[in-house]
PDB file of C-alpha atoms in Angstrom:
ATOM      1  CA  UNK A 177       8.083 -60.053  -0.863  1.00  0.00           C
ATOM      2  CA  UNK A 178       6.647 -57.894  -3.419  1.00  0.00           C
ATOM      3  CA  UNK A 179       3.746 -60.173  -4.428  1.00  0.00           C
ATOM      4  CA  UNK A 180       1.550 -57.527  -2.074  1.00  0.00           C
ATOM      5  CA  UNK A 181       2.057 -53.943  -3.666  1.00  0.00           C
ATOM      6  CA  UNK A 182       0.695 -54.987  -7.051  1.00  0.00           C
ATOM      7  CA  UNK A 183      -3.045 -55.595  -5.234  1.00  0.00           C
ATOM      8  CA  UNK A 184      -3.070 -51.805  -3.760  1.00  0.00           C
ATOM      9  CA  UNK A 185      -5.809 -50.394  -4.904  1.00  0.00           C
ATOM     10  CA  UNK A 186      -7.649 -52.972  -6.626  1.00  0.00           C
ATOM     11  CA  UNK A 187     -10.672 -55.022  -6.243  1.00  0.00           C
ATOM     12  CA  UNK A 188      -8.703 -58.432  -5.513  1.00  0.00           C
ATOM     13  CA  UNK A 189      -7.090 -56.065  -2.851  1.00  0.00           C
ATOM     14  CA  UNK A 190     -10.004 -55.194  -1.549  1.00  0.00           C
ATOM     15  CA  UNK A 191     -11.354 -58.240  -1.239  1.00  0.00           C
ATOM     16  CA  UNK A 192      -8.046 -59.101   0.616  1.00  0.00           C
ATOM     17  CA  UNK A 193      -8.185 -56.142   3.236  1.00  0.00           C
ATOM     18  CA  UNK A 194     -11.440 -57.564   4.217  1.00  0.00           C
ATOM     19  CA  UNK A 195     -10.070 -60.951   4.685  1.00  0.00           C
ATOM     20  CA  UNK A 196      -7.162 -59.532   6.480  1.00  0.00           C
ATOM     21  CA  UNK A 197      -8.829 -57.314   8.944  1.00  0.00           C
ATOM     22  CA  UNK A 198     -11.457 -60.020   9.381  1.00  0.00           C
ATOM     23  CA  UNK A 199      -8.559 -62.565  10.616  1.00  0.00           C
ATOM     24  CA  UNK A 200      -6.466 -59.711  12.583  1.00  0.00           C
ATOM     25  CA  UNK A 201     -10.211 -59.618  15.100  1.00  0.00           C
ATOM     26  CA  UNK A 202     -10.019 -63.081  14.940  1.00  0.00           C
ATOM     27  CA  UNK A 203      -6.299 -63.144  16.525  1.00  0.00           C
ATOM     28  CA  UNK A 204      -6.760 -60.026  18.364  1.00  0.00           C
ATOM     29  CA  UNK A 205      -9.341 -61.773  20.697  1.00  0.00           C
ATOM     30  CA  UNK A 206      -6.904 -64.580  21.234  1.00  0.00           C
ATOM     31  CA  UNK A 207      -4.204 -62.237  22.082  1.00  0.00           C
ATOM     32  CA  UNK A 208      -6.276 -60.876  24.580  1.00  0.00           C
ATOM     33  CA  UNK A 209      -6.836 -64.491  25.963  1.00  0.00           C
ATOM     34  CA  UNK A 210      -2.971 -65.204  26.276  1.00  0.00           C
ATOM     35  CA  UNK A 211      -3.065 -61.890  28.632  1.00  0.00           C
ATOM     36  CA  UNK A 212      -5.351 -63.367  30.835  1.00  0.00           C
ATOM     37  CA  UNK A 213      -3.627 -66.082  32.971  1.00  0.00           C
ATOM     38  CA  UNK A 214      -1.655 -67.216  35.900  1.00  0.00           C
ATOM     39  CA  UNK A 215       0.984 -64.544  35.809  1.00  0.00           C
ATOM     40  CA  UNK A 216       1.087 -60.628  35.861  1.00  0.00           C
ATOM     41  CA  UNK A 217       0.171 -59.405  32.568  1.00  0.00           C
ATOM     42  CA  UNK A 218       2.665 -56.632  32.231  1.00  0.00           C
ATOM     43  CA  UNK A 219       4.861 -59.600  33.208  1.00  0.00           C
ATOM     44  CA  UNK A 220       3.285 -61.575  30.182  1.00  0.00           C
ATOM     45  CA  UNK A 221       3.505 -58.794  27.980  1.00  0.00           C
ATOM     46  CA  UNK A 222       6.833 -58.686  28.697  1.00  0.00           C
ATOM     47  CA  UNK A 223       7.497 -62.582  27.366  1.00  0.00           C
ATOM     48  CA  UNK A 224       5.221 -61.713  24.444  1.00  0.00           C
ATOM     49  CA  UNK A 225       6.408 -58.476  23.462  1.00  0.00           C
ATOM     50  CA  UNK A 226      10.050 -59.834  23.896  1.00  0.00           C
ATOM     51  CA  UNK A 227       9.891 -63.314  21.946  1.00  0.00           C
ATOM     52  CA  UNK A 228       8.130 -61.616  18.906  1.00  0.00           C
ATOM     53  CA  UNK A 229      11.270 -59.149  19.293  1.00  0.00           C
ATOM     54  CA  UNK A 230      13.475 -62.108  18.884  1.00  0.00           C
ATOM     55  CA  UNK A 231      11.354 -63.899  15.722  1.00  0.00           C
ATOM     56  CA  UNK A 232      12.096 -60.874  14.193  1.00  0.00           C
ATOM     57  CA  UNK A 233      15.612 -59.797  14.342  1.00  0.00           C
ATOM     58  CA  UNK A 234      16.780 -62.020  11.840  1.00  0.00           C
ATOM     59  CA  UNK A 235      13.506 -61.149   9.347  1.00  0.00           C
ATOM     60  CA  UNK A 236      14.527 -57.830   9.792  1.00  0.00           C
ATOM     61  CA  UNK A 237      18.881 -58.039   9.875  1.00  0.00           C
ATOM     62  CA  UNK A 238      18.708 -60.703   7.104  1.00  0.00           C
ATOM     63  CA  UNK A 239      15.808 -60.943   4.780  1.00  0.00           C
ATOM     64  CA  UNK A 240      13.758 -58.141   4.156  1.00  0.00           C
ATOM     65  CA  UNK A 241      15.282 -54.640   2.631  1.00  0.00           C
ATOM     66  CA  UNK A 242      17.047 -52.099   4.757  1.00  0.00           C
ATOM     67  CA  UNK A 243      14.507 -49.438   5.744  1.00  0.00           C
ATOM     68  CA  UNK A 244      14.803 -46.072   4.170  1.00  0.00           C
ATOM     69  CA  UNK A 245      16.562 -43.342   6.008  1.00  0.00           C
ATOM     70  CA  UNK A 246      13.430 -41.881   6.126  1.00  0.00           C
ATOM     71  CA  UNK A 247      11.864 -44.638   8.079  1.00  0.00           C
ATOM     72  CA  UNK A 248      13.871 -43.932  11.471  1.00  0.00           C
ATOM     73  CA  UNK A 249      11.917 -41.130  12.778  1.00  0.00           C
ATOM     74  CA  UNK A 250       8.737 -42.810  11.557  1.00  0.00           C
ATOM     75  CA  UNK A 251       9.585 -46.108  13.827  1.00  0.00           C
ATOM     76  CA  UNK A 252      10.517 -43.733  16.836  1.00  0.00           C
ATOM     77  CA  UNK A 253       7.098 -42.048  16.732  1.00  0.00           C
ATOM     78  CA  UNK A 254       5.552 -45.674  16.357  1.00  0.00           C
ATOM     79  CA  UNK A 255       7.442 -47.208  18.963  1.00  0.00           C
ATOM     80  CA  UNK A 256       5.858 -43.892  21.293  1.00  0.00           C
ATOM     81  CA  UNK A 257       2.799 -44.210  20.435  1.00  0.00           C
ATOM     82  CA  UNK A 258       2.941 -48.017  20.926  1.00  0.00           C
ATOM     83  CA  UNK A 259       4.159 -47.250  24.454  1.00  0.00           C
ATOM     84  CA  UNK A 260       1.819 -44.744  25.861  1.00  0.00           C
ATOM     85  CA  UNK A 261      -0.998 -47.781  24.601  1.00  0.00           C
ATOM     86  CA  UNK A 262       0.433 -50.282  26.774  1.00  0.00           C
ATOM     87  CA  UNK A 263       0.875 -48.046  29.843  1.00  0.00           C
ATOM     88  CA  UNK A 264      -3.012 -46.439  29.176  1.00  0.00           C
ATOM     89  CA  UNK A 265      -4.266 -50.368  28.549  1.00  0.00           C
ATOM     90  CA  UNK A 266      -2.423 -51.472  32.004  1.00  0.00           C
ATOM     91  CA  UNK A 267      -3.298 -48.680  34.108  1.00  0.00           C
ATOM     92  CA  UNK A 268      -7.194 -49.038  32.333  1.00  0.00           C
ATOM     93  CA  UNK A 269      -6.628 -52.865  33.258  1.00  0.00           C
ATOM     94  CA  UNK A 270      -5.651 -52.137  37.127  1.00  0.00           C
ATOM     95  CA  UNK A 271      -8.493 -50.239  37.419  1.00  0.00           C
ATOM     96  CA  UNK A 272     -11.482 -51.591  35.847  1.00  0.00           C
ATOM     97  CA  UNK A 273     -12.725 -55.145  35.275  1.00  0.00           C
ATOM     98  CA  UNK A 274     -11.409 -56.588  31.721  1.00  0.00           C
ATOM     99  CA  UNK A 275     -15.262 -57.109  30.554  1.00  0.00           C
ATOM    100  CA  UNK A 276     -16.504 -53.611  31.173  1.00  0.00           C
ATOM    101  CA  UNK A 277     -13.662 -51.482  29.946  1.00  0.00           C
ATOM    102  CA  UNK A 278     -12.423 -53.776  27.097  1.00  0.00           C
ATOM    103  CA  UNK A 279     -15.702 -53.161  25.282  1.00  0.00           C
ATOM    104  CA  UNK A 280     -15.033 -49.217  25.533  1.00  0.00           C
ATOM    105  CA  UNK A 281     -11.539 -49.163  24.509  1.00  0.00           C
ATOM    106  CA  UNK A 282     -12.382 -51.462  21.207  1.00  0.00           C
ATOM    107  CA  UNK A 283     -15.346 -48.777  20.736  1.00  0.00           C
ATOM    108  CA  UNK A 284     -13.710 -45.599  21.253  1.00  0.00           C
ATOM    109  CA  UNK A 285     -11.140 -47.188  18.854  1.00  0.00           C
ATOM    110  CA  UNK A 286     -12.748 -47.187  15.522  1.00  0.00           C
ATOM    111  CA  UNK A 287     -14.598 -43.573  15.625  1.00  0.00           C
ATOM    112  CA  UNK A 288     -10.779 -41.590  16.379  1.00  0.00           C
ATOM    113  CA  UNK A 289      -9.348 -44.509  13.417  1.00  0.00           C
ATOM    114  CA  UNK A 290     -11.919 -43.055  10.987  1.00  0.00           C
ATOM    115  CA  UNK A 291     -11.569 -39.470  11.810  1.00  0.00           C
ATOM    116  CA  UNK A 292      -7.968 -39.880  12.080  1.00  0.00           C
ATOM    117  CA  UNK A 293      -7.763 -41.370   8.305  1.00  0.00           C
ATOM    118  CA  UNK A 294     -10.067 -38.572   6.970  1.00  0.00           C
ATOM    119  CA  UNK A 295      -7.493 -36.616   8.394  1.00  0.00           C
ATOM    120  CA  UNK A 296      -4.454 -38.236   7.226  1.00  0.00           C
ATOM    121  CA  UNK A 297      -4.976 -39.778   4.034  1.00  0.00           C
ATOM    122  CA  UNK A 298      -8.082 -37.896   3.064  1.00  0.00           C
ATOM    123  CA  UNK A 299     -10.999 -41.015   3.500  1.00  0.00           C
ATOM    124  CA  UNK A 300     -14.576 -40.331   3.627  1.00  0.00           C
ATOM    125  CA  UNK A 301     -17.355 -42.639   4.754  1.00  0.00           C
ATOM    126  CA  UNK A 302     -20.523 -42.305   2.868  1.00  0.00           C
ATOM    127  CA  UNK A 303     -23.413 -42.147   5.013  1.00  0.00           C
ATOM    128  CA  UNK A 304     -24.717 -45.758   4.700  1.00  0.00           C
ATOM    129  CA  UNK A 305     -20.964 -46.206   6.240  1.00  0.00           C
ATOM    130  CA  UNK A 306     -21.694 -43.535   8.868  1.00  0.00           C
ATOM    131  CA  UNK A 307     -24.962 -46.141   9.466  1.00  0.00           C
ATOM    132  CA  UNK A 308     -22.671 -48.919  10.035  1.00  0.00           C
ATOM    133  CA  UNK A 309     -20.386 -47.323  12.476  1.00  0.00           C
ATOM    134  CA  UNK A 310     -23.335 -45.933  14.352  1.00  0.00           C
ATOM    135  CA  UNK A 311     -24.597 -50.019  14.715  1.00  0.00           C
ATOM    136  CA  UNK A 312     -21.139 -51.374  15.268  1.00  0.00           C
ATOM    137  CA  UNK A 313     -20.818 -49.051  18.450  1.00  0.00           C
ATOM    138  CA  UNK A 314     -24.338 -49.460  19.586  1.00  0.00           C
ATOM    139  CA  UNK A 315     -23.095 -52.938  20.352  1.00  0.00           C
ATOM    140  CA  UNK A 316     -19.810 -52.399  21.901  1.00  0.00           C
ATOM    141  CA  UNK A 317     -21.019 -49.663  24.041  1.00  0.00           C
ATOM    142  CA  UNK A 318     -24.188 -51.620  24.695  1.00  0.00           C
ATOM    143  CA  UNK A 319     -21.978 -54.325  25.574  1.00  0.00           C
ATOM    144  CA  UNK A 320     -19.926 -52.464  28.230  1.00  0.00           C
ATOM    145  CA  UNK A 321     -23.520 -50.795  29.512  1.00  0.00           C
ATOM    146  CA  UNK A 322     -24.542 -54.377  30.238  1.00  0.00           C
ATOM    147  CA  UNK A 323     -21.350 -55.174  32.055  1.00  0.00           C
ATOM    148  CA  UNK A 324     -21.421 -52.622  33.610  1.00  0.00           C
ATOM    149  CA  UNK A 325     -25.822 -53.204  34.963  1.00  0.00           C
ATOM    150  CA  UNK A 326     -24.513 -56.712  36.020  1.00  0.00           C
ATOM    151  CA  UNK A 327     -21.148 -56.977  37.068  1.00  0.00           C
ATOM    152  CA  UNK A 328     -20.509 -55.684  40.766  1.00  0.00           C
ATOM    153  CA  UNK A 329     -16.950 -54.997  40.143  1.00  0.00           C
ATOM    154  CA  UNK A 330     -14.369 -52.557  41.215  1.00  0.00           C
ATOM    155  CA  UNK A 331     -16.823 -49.865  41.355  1.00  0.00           C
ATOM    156  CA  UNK A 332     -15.165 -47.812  43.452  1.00  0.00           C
ATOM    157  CA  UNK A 333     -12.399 -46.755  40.566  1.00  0.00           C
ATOM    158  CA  UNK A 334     -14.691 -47.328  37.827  1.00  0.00           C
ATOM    159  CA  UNK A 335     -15.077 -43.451  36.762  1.00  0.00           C
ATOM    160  CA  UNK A 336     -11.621 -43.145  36.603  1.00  0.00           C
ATOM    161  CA  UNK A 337     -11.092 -46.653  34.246  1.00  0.00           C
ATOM    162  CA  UNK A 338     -13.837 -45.687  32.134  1.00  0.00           C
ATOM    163  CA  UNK A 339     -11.938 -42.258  31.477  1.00  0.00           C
ATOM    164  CA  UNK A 340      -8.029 -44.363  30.942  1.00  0.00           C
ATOM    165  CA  UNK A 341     -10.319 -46.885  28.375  1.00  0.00           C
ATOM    166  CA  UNK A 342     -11.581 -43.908  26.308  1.00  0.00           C
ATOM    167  CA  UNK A 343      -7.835 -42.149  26.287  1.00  0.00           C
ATOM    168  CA  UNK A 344      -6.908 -45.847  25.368  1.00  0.00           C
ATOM    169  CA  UNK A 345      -9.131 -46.114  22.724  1.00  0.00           C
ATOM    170  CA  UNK A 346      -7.743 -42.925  21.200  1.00  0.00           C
ATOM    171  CA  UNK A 347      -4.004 -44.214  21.595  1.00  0.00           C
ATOM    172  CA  UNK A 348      -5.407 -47.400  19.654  1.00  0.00           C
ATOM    173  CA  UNK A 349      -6.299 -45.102  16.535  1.00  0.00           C
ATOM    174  CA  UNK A 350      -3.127 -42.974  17.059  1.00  0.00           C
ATOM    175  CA  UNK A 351      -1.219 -46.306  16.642  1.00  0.00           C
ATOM    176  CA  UNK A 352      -3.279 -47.567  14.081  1.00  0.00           C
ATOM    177  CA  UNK A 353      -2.869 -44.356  11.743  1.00  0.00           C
ATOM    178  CA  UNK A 354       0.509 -43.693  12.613  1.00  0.00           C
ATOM    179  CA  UNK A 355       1.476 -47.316  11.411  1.00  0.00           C
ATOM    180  CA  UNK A 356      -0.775 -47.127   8.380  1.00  0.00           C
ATOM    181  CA  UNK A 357       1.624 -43.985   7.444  1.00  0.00           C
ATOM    182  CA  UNK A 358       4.757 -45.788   7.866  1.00  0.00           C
ATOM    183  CA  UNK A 359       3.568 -48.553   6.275  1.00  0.00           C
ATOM    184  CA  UNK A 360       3.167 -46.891   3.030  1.00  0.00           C
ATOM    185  CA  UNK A 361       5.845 -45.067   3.585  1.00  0.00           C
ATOM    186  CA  UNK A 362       8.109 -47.741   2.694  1.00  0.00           C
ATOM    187  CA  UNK A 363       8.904 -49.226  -0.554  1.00  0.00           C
ATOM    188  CA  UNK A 364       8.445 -52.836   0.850  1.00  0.00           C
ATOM    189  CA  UNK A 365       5.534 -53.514   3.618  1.00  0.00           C
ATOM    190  CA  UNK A 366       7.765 -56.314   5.074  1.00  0.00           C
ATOM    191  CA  UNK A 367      10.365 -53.904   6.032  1.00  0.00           C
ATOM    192  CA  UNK A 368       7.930 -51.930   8.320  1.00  0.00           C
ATOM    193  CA  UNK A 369       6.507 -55.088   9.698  1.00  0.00           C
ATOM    194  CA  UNK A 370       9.934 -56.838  10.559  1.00  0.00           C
ATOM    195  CA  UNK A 371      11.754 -53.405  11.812  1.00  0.00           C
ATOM    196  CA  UNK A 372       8.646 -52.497  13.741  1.00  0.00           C
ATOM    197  CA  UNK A 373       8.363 -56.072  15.619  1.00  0.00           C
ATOM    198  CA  UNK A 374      12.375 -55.822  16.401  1.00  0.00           C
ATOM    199  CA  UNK A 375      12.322 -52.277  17.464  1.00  0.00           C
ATOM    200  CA  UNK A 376       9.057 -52.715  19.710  1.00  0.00           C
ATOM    201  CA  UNK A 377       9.495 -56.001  21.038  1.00  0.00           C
ATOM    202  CA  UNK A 378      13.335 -55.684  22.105  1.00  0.00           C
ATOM    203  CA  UNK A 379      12.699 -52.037  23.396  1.00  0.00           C
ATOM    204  CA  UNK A 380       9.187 -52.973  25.348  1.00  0.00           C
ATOM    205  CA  UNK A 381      10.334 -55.920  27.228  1.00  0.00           C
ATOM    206  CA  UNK A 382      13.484 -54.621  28.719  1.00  0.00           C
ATOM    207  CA  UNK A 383      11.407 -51.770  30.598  1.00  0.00           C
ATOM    208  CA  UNK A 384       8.988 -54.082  32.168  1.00  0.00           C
ATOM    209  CA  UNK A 385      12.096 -56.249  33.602  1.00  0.00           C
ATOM    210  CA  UNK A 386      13.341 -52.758  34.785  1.00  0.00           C
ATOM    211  CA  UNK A 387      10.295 -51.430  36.157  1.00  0.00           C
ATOM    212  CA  UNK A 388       8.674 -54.535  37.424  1.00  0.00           C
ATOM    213  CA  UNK A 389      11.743 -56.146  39.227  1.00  0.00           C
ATOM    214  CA  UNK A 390       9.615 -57.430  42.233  1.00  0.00           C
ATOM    215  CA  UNK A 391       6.697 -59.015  39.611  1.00  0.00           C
ATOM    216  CA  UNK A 392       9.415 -60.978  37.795  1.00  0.00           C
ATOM    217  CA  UNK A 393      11.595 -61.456  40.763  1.00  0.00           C
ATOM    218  CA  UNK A 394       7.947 -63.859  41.878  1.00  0.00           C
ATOM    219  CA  UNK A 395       7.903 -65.628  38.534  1.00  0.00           C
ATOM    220  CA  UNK A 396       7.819 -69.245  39.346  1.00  0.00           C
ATOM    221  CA  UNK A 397       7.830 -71.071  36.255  1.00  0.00           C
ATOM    222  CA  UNK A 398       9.494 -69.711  33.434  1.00  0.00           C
ATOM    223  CA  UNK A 399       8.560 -72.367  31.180  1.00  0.00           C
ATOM    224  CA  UNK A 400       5.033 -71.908  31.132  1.00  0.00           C
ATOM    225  CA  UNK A 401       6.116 -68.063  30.610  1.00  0.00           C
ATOM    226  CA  UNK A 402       8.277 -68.252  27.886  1.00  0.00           C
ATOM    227  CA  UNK A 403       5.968 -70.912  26.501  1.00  0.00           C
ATOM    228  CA  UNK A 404       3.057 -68.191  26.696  1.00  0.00           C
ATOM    229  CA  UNK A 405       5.382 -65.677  25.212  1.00  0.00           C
ATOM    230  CA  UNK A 406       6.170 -67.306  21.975  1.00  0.00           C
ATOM    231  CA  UNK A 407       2.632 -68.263  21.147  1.00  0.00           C
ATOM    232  CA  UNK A 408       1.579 -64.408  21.532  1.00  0.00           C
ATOM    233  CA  UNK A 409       4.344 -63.204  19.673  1.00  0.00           C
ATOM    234  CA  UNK A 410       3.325 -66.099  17.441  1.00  0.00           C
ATOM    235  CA  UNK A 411      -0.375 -64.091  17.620  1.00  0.00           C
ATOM    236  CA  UNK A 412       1.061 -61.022  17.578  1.00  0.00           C
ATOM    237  CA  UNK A 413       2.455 -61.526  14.017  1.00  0.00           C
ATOM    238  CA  UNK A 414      -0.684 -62.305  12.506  1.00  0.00           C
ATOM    239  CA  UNK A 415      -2.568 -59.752  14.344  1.00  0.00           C
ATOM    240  CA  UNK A 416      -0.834 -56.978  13.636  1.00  0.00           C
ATOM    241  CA  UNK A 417       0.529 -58.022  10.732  1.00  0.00           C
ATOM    242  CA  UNK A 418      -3.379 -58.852   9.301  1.00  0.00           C
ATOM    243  CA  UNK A 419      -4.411 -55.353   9.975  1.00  0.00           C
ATOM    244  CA  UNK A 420      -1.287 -53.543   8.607  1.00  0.00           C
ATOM    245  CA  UNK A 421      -1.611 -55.474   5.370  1.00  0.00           C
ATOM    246  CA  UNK A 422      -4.862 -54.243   4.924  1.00  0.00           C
ATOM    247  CA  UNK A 423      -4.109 -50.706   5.899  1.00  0.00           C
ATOM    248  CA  UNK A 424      -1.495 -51.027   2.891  1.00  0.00           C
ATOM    249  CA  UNK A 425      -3.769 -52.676   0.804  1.00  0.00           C
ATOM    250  CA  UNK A 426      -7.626 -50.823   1.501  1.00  0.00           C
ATOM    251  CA  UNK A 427      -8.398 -48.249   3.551  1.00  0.00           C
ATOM    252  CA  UNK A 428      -7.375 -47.353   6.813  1.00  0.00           C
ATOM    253  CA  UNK A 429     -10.650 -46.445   8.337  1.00  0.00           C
ATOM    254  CA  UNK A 430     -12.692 -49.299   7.104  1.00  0.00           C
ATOM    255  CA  UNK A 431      -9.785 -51.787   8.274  1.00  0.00           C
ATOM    256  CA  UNK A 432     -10.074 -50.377  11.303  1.00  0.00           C
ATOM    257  CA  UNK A 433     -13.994 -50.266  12.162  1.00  0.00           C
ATOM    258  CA  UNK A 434     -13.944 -54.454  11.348  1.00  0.00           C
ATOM    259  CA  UNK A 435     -11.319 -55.203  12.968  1.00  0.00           C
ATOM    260  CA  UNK A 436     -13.405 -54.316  16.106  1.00  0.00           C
ATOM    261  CA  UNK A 437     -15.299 -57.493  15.423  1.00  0.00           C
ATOM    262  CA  UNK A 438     -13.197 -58.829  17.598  1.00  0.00           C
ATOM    263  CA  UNK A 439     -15.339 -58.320  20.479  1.00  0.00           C
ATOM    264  CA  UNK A 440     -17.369 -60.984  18.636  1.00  0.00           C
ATOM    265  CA  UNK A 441     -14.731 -63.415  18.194  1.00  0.00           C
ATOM    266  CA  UNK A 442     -13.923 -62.742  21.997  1.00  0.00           C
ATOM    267  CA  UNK A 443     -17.376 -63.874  23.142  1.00  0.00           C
ATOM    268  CA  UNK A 444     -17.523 -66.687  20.972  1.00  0.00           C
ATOM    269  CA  UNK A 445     -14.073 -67.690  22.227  1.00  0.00           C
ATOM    270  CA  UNK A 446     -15.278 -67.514  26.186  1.00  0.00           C
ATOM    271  CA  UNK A 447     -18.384 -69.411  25.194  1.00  0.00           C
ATOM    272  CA  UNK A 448     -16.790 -71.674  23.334  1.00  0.00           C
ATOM    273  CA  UNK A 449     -13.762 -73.280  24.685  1.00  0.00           C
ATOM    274  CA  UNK A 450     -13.885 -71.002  28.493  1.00  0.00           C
ATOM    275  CA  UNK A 451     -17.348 -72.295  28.894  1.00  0.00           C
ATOM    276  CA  UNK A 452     -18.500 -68.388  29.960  1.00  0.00           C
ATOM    277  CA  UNK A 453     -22.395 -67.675  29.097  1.00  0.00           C
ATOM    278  CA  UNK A 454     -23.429 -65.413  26.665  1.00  0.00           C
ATOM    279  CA  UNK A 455     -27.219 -65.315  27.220  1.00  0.00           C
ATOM    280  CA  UNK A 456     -29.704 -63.313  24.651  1.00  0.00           C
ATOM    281  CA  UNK A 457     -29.202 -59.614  25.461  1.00  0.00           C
ATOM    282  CA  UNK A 458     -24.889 -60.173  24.626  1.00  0.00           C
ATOM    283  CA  UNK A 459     -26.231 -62.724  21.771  1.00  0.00           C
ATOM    284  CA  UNK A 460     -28.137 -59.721  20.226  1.00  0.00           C
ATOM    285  CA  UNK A 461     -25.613 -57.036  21.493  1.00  0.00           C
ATOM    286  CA  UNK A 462     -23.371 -59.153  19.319  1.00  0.00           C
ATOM    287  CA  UNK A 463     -25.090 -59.246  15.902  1.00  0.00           C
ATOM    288  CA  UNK A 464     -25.180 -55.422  16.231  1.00  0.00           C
ATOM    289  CA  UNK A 465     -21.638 -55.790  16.228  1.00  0.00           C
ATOM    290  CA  UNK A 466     -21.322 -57.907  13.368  1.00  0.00           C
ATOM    291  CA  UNK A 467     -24.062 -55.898  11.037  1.00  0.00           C
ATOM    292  CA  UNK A 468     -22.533 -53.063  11.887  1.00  0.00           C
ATOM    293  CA  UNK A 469     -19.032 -54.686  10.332  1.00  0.00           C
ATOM    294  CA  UNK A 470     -21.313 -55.751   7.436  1.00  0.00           C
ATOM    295  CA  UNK A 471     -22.738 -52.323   6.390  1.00  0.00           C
ATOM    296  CA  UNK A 472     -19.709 -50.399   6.171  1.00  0.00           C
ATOM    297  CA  UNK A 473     -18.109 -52.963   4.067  1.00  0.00           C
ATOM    298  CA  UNK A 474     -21.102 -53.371   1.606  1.00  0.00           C
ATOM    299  CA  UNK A 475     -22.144 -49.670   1.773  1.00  0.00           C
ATOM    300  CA  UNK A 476     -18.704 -48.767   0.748  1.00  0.00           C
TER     301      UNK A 476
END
């Protein structure tokens, strides 16, 4: 499993990271589809988190390398930070409605991602980058302003979700520089991958059975659940996977700004196969987005 560390740092890896953090948007939008459904979503969190734990334990027991001593404190602090996300998403989730705080969490995102990698692995953005960051969040933001004109939803708590969506925004870059660490930390990238799927899956799902006894207790069809579960965990390895790669491979801060594309991909996928509207101010709101993706990459 090798084949990857050879393309760190090189123009065919470059070209890779983009593909990769192009396709982890892609599968981030449908994981946030397979949230959406019939049952409780910390309940189907639970099945997804869990089933990807599953996938992975023999990956990680069985095919990839042992992880480096080293590596155990480095999965703790991931498997933290990973935690204090899902709580901050749920309680951001219970709150506000999905389409006006979604767009601020992906937004709020990318700007602590690229001042946490200047930080941590010493990145810079030149300023025709700077350009496309300022573009990319003109659309997200404008996106949740528009929501937010239209929507007459749970107004009543909305200060208080917009303020959990920007703290989860920031958890999102913790998590995403945190894991760009510890994936270069180790010798092979498939050892964080598979260890950090086991460890986060198996020690996620077990808490929401604990802590959500009444929610599961009123599960109904466990089929459909475990059904669910598998194809996010299914998801899940791509996703994640995608955007770790190219955190390994590029760097950190531009995987992370077009990755947020997926705001995109999640408005195509409502209009597309959920039959939801998207109408010319989101249409435009949208290519905003997507330039903005486009100039950092080419003004890199």
């Amino acid at each position: 499993m090798s084949w990857i560390t050879p393309l760190e740092g090189t123009e065919a890896g470059h070209a890779l990271a983009l593909g990769l953090a192009l396709l982890a948007a892609f599968l981030h939008a449908i994981f946030g589809a397979l949230q959406k459904g019939r049952h409780d979503p910390w309940i189907s969190r639970m099945a997804i988190d869990g089933s990807y734990g599953v996938m992975a334990a023999p990956v990680a027991l069985l095919v990839v390398p042992w992880p480096e001593p080293h590596m155990w404190p480095i999965f703790a602090g991931a498997f933290g930070i990973h935690l204090a996300y899902k709580l901050a998403q749920g309680a951001t989730y219970v709150k506000g409605a999905y389409t006006v705080v979604y767009p601020v969490v992906r937004g709020t995102a990318p700007l602590f991602a690229v001042i946490g990698a200047s930080i941590v692995f010493g990145e810079r953005f030149s300023a025709g980058q700077w350009l496309g960051v300022a573009v990319l969040l003109s659309g997200i933001f404008g996106l949740a302003a528009y929501n937010f004109a239209f929507l007459d939803v749970q107004r009543d708590t909305l200060p208080a979700a917009l303020a959990l969506a920007v703290l989860t925004g920031l958890f999102v870059a913790g998590y995403t520089t945190w894991d760009a660490y510890g994936i270069r930390a180790t010798a092979d990238p498939f050892t964080f991958l598979a260890w950090f799927f086991l460890i986060d899956g198996l020690g996620f799902a077990p808490l929401v059975a604990i802590f959500h006894r009444r929610a599961v207790r009123a599960v109904d069809d466990w089929g459909a659940l475990l059904r669910r579960g598998v194809t996010g965990g299914l998801v899940a390895f791509g996703s994640f996977g995608a955007i770790m790669l190219a955190t390994r491979l590029d760097k950190v801060g531009e995987a992370a700004v077009l990755r947020e594309t997926s705001t995109v991909f999640a408005a195509l996928i409502g209009y597309l196969m959920l039959g939801e509207k998207v109408g010319p101010r989101r249409l435009v709101l949208m290519a905003l987005i997507a330039a903005g993706a486009v100039i950092v990459e080419f003004s890199g």
